[in-house]
Coordinates of C-alpha atoms and ligand atoms in Angstrom, one line a residue:
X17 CA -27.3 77.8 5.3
X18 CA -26.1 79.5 2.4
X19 CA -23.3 81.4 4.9
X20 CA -21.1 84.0 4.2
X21 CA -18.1 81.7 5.1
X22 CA -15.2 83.6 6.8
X23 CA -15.6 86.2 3.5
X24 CA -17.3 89.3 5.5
X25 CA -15.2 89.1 8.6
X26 CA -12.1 88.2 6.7
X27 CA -10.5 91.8 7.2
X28 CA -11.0 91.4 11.3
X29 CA -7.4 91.8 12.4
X30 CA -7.3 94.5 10.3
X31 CA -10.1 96.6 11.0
X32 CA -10.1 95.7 14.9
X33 CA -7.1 98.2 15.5
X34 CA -9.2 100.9 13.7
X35 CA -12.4 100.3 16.2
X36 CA -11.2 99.7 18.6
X37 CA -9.8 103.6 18.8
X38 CA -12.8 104.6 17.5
X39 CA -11.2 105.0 14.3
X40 CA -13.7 103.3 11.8
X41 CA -14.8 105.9 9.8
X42 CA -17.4 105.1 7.6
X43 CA -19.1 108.3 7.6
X44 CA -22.3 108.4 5.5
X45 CA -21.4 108.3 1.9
X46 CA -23.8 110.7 0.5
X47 CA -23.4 111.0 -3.0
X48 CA -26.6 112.8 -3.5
X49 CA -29.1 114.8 -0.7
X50 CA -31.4 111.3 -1.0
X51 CA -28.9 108.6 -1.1
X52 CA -28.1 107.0 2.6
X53 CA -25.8 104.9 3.4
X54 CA -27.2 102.2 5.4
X55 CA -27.2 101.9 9.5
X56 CA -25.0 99.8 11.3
X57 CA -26.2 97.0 12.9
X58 CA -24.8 95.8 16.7
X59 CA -24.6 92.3 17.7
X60 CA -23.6 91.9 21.3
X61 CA -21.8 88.9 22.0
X62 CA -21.2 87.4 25.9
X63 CA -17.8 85.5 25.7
X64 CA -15.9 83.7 28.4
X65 CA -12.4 84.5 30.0
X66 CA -11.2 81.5 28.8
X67 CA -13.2 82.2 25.1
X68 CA -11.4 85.6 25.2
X69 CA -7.6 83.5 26.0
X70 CA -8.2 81.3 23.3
X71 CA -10.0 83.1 20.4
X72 CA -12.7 80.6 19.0
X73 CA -15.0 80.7 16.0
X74 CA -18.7 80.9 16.2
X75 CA -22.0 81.4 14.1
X76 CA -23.8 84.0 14.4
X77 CA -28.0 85.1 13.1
X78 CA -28.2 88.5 11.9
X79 CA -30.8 89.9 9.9
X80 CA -30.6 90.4 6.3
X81 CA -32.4 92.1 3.6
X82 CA -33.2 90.4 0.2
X83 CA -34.9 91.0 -2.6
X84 CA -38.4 90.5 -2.7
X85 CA -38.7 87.1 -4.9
X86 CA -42.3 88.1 -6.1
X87 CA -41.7 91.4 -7.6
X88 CA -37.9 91.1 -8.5
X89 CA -36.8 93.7 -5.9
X90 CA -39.0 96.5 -7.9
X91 CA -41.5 96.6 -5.4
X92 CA -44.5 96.9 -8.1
X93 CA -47.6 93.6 -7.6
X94 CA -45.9 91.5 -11.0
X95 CA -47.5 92.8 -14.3
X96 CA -47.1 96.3 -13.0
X97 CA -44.4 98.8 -13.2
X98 CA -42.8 101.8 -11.0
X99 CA -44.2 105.3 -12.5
X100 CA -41.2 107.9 -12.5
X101 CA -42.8 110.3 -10.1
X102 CA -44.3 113.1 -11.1
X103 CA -43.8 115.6 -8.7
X104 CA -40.0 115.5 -8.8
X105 CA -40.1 114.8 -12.2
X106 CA -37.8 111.2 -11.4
X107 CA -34.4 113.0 -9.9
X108 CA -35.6 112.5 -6.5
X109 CA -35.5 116.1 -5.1
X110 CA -37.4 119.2 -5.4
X111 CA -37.2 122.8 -5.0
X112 CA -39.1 125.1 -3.1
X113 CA -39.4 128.5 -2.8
X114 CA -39.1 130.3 0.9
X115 CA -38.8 133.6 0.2
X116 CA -35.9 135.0 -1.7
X117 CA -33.9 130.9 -1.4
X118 CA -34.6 128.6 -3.5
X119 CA -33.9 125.3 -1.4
X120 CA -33.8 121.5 -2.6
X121 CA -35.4 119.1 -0.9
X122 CA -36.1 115.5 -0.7
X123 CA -38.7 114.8 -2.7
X124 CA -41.9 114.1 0.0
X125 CA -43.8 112.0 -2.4
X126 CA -41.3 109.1 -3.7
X127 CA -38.9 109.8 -0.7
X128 CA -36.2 110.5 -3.1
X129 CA -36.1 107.4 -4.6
X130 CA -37.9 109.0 -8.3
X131 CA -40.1 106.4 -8.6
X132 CA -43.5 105.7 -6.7
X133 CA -45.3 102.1 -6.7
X134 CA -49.0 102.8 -6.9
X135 CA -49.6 99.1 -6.9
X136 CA -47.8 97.4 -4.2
X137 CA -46.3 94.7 -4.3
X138 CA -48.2 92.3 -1.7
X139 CA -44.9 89.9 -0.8
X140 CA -42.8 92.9 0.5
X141 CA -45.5 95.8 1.0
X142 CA -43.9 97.8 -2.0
X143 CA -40.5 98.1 -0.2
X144 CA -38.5 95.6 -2.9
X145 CA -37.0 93.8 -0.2
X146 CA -38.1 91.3 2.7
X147 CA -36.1 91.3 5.9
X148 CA -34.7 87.7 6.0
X149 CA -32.0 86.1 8.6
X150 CA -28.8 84.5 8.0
X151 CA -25.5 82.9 9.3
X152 CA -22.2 84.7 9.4
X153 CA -19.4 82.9 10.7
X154 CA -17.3 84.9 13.0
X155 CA -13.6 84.6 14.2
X156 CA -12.8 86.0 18.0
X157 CA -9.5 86.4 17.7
X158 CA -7.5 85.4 21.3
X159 CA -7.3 88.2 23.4
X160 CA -10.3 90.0 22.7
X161 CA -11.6 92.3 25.6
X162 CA -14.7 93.9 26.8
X163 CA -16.2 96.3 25.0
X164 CA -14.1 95.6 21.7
X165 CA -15.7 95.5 19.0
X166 CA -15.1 93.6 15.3
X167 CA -16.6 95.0 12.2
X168 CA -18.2 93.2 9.1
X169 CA -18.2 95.5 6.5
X170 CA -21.5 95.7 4.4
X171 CA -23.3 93.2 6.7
X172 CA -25.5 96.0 8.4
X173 CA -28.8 97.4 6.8
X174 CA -29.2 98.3 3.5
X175 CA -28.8 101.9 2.3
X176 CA -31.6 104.1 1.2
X177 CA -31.8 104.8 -2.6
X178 CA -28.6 102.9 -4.0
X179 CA -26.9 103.8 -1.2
X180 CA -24.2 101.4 0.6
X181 CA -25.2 99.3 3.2
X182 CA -24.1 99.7 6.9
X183 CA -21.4 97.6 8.7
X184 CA -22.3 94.9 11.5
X185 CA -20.2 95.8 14.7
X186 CA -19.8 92.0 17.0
X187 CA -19.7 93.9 20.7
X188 CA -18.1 91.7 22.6
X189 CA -19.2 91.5 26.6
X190 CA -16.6 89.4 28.8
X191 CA -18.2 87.4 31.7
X192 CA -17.4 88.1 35.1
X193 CA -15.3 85.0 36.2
X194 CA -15.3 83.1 39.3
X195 CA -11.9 82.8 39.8
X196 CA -10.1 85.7 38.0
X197 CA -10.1 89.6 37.3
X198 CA -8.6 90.7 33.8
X199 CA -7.0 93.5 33.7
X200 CA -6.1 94.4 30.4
X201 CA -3.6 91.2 29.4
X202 CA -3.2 90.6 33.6
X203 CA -4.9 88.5 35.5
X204 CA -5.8 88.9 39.6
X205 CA -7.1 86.1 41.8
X206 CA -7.3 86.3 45.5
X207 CA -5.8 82.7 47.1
X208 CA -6.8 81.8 50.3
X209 CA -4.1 80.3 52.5
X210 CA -4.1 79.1 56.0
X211 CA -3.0 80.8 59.3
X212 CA -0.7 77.7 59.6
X213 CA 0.5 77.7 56.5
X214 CA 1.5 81.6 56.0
X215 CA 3.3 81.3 59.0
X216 CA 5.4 77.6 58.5
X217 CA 5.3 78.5 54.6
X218 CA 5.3 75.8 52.1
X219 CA 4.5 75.1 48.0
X220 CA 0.8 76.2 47.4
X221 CA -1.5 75.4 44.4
X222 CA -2.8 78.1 43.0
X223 CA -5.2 77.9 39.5
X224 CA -4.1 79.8 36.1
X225 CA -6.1 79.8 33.1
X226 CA -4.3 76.8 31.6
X227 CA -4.1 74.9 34.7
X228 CA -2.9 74.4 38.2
X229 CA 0.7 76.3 39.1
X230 CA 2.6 76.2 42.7
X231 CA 4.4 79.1 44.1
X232 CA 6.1 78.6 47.0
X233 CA 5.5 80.2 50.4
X234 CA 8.7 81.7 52.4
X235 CA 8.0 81.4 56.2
X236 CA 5.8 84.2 57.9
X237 CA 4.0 84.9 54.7
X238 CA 1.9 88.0 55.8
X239 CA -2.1 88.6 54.3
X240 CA -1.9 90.6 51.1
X241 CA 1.4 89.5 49.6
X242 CA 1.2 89.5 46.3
X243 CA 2.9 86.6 44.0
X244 CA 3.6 87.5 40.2
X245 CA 3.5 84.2 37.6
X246 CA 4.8 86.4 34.8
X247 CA 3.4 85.1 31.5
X248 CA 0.3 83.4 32.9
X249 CA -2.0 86.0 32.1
X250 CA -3.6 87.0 28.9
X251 CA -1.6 87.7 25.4
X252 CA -4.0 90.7 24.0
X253 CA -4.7 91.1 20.5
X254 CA -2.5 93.8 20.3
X255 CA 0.4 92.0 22.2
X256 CA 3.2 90.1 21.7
X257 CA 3.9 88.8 24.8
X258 CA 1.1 87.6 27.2
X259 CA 0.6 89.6 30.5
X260 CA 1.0 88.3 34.3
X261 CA -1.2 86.3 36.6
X262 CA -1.0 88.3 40.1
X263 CA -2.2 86.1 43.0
X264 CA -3.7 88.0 45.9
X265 CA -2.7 85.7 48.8
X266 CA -5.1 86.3 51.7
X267 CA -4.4 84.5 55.1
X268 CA -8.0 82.7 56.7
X269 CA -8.8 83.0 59.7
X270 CA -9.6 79.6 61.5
X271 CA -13.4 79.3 62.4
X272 CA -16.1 77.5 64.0
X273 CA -13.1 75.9 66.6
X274 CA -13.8 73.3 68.7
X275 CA -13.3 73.7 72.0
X276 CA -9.4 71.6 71.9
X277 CA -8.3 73.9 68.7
X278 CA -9.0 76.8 71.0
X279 CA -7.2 75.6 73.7
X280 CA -4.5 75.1 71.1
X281 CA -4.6 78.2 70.2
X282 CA -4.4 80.4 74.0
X283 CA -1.7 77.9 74.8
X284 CA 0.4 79.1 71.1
X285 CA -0.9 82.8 72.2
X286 CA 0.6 82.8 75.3
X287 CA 4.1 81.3 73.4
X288 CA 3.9 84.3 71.4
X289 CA 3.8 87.2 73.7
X290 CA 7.4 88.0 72.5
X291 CA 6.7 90.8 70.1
X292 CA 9.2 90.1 68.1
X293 CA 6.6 87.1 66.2
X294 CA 4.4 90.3 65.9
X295 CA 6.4 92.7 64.1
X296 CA 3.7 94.6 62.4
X297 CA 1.3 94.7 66.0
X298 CA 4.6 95.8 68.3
X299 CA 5.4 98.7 65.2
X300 CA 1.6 99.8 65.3
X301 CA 1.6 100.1 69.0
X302 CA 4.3 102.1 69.3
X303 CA 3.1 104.4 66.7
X304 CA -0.6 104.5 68.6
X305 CA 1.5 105.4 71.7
X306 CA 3.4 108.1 70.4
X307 CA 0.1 109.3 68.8
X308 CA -1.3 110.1 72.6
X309 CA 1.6 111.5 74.2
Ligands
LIG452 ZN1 -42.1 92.6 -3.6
LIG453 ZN1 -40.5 112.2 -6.3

């Protein structure tokens, strides 16, 4: 396909800063009451977490508008030519009267363009251009987010009457994950560890985006402890340094016992009566106790 190569999207680290803050500008250009600039076009894109780390390069079809091969563009059936319209005279506007104002207007016969096609052409319906498709290439950059979004400049639709054409905006929409929540350039991920293994403590696996880690488990590691892998989240593409993976450590209760593990587990009850292997339950009953008197 004749693609656009990196050309339209070469300015994306630059104008990603602007959009993202809703900075991009590009407010109609209006030279005259007639001429439109053209409207931007939205592609949303679904990326992975792990397409979001990296950055990656993809192709993407967007419609385009060409001109019309059989009439050149002019929108006239070939032999024939656009009149200048009469009613505006060829400028494009009129005036009407209301009263004591005098007010211009766009012209309601040629739509302001000065020219009407009284012979259409039949390969574009007299417009002068046929709606075609085509390939951009784009480049995520690594770090992108949800809801960012990355702006090709001119590669929305065409303006109206000479004028410019709109921008294409790549939304980007970041998949839920299995595994992890981003949160901005962090990462969460809940890791389930046995009742066992919380109490005796001992090195854990636990996944980050670029592979498995350990962290180690101190001895009576309670439900909710939270383990920081500083540098394992996300680097944004406004960062310089990448964020932190925060693992969520969350201790399982045994289930579906047979009858021996229960056993087991009334005999190891009964060894724990002292409440000093229940800090948090002897603190929470006193409080309950002091509550009621
Ligand atoms: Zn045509
Ligand atoms: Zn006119």
């Amino acid at each position: 396909m004749g693609g656009a190569g990196f050309g339209g999207f070469a300015d994306v680290f630059g104008d990603i800063f602007g959009d993202i803050f809703g900075a991009a500008g590009a407010a109609g250009a209006r030279q005259r009451s007639n001429v439109y600039r053209g409207a931007d076009l939205r592609y949303a894109m679904d990326v992975t977490l792990e397409q979001a780390a990296s950055g990656f390069e993809t192709q993407i079809r967007v419609p385009s508008w060409e001109n019309c091969d059989t009439c050149g563009g002019t929108g006239a059936k070939p032999g024939t030519k656009p009149q200048v319209c009469r009613t505006c005279g060829g400028n494009g506007n009129v005036r009407i009267q209301q009263g004591f104002f005098s007010i211009q207007q766009t012209c309601p016969h040629c739509h302001g363009s000065g020219k009407v096609v009284s012979d259409p052409c039949s390969g574009c319906e007299g417009v002068g251009r046929v709606k075609r498709n085509k390939t951009l290439e784009v480049r995520i950059p690594a770090g992108i987010d949800d809801g960012m979004r990355i702006r090709s400049a001119g590669n929305g639709e065409p303006g109206v009457n000479g004028g410019p054409p709109g921008d294409l905006y790549v939304e980007i929409r970041l998949r839920p994950h299995d595994v992890f929540k981003r949160d901005g350039d962090d990462l969460h991920c809940e890791v389930p560890v046995s009742m066992p293994t919380a109490a005796l403590g001992g090195r854990i696996g636990v996944p980050t985006l670029n592979g498995q880690a350990e962290i180690e488990l101190p001895e009576g590691t309670q439900t909710g402890k939270v383990f920081r892998l500083r540098g394992k989240g996300i680097r944004g593409v406004r960062s310089n340094v990448p964020g932190d993976l925060y693992c969520h450590l969350v201790v399982e209760t045994p289930v579906r016992l047979t009858d021996k593990q229960k056993q087991l587990l009334l005999e190891l009850d009964a060894l724990l009566k002292d409440p000093k292997h229940s800090p948090q339950t002897k603190s929470f009953m006193d409080r309950v106790k002091d509550f009621f008197q």
